[in-house]
Coordinates of N, CA, C and O in Angstrom, one line a residue:
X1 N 18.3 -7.1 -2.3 CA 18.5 -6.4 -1.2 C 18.0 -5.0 -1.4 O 18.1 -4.5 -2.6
X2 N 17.4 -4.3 -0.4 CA 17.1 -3.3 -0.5 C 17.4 -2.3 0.7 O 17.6 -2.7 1.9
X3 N 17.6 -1.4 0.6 CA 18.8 -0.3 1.4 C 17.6 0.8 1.4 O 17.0 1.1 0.3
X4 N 17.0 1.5 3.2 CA 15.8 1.9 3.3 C 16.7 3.2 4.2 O 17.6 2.8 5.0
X5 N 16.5 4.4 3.9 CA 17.3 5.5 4.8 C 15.7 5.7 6.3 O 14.5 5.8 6.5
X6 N 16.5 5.7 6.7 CA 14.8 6.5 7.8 C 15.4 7.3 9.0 O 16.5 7.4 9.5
X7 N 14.5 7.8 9.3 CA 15.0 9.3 10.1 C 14.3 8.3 11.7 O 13.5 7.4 12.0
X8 N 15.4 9.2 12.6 CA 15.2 8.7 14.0 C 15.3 10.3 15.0 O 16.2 11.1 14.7
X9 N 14.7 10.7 15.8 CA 14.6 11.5 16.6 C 14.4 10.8 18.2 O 13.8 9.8 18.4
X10 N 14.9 11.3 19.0 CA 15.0 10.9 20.2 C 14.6 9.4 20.9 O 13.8 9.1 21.9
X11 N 15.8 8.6 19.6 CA 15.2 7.0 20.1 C 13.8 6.6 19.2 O 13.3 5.6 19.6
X12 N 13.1 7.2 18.0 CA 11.8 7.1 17.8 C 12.5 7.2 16.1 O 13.2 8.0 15.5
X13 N 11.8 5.7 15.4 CA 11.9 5.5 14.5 C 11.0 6.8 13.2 O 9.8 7.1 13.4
X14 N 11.2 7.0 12.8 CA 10.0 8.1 12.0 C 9.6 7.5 10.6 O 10.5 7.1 9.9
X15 N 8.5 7.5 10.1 CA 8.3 7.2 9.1 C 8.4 8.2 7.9 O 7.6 9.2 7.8
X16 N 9.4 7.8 6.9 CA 9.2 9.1 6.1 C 8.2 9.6 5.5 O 8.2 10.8 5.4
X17 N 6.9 8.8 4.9 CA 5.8 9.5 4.6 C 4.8 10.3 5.3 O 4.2 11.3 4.9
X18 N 4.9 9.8 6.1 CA 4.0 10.1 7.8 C 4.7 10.2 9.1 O 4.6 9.4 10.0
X19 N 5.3 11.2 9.0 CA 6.1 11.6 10.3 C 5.1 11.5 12.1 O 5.4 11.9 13.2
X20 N 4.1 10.9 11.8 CA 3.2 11.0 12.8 C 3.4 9.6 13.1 O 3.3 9.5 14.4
X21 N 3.6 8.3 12.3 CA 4.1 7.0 12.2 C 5.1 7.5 12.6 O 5.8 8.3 12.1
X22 N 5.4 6.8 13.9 CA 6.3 6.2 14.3 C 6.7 5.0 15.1 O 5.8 4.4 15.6
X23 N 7.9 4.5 15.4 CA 8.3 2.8 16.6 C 9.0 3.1 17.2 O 9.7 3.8 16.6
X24 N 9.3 2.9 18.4 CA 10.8 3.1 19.6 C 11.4 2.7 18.7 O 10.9 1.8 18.1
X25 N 13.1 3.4 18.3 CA 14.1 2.3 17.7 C 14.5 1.2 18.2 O 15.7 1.0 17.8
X26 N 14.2 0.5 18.9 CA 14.5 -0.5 19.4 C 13.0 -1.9 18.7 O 13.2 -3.1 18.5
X27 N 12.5 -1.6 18.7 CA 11.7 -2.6 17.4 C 11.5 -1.9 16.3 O 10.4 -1.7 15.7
X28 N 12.7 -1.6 15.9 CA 12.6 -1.6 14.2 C 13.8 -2.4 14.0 O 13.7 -3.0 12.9
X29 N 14.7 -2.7 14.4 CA 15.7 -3.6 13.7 C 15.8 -4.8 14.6 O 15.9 -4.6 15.8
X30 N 15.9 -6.2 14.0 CA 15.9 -7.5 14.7 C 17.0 -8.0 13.8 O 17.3 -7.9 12.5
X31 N 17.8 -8.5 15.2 CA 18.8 -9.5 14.3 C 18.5 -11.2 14.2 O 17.7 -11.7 15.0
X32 N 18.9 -11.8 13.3 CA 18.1 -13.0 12.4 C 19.3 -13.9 13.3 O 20.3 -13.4 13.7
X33 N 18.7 -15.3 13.4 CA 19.3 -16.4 14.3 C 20.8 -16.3 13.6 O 21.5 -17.1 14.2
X34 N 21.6 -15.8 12.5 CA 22.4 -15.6 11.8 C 23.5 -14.2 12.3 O 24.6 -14.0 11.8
X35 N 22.8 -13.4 13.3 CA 23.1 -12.4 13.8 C 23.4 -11.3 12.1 O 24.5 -10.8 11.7
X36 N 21.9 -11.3 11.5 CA 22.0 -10.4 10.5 C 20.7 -9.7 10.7 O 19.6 -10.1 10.8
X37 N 21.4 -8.2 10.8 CA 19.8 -7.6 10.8 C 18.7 -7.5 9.7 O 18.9 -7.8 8.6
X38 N 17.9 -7.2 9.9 CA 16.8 -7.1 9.6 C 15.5 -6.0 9.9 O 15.0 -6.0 11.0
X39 N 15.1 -5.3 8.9 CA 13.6 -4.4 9.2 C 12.6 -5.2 10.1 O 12.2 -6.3 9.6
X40 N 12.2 -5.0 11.0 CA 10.8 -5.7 11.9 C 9.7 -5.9 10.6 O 9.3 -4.9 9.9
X41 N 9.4 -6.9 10.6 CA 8.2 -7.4 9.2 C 7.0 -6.4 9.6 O 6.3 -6.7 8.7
X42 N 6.5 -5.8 10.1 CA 5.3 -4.7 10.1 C 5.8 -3.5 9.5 O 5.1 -2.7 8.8
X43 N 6.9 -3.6 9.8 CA 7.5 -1.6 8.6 C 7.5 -2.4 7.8 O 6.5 -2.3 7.1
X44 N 8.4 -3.6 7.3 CA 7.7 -3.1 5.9 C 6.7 -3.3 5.3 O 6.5 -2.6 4.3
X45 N 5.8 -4.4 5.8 CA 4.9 -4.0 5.4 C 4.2 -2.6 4.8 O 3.6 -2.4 3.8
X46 N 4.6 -1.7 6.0 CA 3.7 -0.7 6.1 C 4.1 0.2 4.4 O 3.4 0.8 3.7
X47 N 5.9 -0.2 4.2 CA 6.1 0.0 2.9 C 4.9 -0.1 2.0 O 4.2 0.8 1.6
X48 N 4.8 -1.3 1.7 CA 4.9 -1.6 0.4 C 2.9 -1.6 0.4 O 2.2 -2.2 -0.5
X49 N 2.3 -0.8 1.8 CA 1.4 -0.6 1.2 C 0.4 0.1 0.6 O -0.7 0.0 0.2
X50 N 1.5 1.2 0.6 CA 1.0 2.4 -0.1 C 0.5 2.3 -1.6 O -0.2 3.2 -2.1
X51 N 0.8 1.3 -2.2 CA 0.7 1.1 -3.8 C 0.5 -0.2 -4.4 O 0.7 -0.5 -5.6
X52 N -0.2 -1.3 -3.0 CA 0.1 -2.6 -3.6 C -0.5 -3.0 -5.0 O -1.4 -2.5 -5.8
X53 N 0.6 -4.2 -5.1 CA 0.7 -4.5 -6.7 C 0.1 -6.8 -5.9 O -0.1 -7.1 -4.7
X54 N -0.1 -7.4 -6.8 CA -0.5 -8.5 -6.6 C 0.2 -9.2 -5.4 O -0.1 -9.7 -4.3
X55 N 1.8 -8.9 -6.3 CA 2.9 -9.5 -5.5 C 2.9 -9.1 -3.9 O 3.2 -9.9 -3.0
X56 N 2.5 -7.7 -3.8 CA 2.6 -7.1 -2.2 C 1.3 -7.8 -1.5 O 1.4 -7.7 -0.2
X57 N 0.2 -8.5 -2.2 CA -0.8 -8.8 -1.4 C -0.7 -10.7 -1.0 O -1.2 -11.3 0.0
X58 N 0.2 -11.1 -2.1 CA 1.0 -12.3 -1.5 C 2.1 -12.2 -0.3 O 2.1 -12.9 0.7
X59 N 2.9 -11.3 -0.5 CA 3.8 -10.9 0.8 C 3.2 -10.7 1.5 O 3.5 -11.5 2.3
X60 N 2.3 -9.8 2.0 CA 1.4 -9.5 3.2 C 0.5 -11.0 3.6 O 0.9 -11.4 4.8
X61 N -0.2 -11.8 3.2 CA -0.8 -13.0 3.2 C 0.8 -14.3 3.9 O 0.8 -15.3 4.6
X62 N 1.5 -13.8 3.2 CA 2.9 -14.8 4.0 C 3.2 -14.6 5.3 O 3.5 -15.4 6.2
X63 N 3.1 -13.3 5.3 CA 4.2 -12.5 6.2 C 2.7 -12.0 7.6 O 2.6 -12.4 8.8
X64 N 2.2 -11.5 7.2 CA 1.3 -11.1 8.7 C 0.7 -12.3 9.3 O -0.4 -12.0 9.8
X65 N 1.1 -14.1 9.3 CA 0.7 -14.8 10.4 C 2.2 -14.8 10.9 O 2.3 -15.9 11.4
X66 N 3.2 -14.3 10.9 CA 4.3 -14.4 11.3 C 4.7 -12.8 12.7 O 5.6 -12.7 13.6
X67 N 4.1 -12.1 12.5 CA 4.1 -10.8 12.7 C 3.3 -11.0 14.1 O 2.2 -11.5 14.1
X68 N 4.0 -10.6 15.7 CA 3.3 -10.2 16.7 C 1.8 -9.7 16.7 O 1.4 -9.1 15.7
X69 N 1.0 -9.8 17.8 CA 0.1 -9.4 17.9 C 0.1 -7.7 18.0 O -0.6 -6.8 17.5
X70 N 1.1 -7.5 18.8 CA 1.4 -6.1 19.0 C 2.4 -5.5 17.6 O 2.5 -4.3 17.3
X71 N 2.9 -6.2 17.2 CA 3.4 -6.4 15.4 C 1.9 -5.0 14.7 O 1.8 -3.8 14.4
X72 N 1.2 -6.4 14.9 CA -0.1 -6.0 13.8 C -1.0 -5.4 14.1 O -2.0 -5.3 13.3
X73 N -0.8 -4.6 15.3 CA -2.0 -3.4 15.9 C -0.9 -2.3 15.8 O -1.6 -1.4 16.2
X74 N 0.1 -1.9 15.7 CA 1.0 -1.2 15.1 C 0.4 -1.2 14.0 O -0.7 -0.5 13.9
X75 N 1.0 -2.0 12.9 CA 0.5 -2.0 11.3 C -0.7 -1.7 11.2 O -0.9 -0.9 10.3
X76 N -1.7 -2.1 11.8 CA -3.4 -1.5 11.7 C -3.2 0.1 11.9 O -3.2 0.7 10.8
X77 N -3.0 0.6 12.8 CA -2.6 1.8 13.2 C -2.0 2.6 12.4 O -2.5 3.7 12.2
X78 N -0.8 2.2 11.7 CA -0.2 3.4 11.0 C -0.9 2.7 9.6 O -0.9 3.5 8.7
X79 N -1.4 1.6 9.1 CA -2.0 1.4 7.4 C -3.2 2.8 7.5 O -3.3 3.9 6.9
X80 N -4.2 2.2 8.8 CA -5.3 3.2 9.0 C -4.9 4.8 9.3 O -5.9 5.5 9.4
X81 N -4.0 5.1 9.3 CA -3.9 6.7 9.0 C -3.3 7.5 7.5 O -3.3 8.7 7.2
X82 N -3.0 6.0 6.6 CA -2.5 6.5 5.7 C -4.1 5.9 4.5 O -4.3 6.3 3.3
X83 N -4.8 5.1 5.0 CA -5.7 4.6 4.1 C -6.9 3.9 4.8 O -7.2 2.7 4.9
X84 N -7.5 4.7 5.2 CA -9.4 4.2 6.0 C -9.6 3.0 5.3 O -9.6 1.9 5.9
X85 N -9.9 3.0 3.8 CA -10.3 1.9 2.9 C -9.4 0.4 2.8 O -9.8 -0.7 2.4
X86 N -8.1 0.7 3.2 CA -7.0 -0.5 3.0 C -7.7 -1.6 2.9 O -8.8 -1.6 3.5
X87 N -7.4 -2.9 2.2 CA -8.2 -4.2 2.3 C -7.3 -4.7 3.2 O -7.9 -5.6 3.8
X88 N -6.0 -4.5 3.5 CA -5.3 -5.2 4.5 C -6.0 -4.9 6.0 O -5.4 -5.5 6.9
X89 N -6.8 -4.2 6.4 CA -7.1 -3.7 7.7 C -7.6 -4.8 8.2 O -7.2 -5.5 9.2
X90 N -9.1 -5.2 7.0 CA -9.3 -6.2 7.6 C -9.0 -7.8 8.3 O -9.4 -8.4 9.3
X91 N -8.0 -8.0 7.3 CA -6.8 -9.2 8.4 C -6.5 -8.8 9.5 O -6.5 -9.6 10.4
X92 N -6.1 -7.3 9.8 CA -5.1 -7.3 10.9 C -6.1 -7.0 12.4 O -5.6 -7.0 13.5
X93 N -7.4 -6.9 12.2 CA -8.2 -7.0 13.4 C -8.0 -7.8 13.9 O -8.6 -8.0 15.0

């Protein structure tokens, strides 16, 4: 388990590295058929890709055919402001 603080201003999720990244709070948390919540799979992505390691490029490869279309033009959006070069960009076209 991992326990993520994040800042919210008027309804608007913020990203703490890039306060320019942001989501309506209302798609950042999804509750699971279990009624447990959950981070929307595109933040975290957007985590873990500031520093990927092997493991982060198998989780991304699992997890973004699962991720909305509008999911993944978010995640194109805020990867491409934090990284022009990302190799994930290219999937998410």
């Amino acid at each position: 388990m991992e326990i993520l603080l994040n800042e919210e201003k008027e309804n608007e999720w913020i990203f703490r590295r890039d306060p320019s990244i942001t989501n309506p709070i209302e798609k950042v948390i999804f509750m699971s058929e279990y009624n447990m919540p959950y981070l929307n799979p595109a933040i975290v992505l957007l985590y873990i890709s500031k520093k990927t390691r092997k493991q982060d490029h198998h989780d991304f490869e699992n997890i973004v055919s699962h991720v909305t279309m509008e999911q993944s033009d978010w995640l194109y959006s805020a990867i491409q402001k934090q990284n022009r070069e990302h190799p994930w960009l290219l999937s998410l076209i």
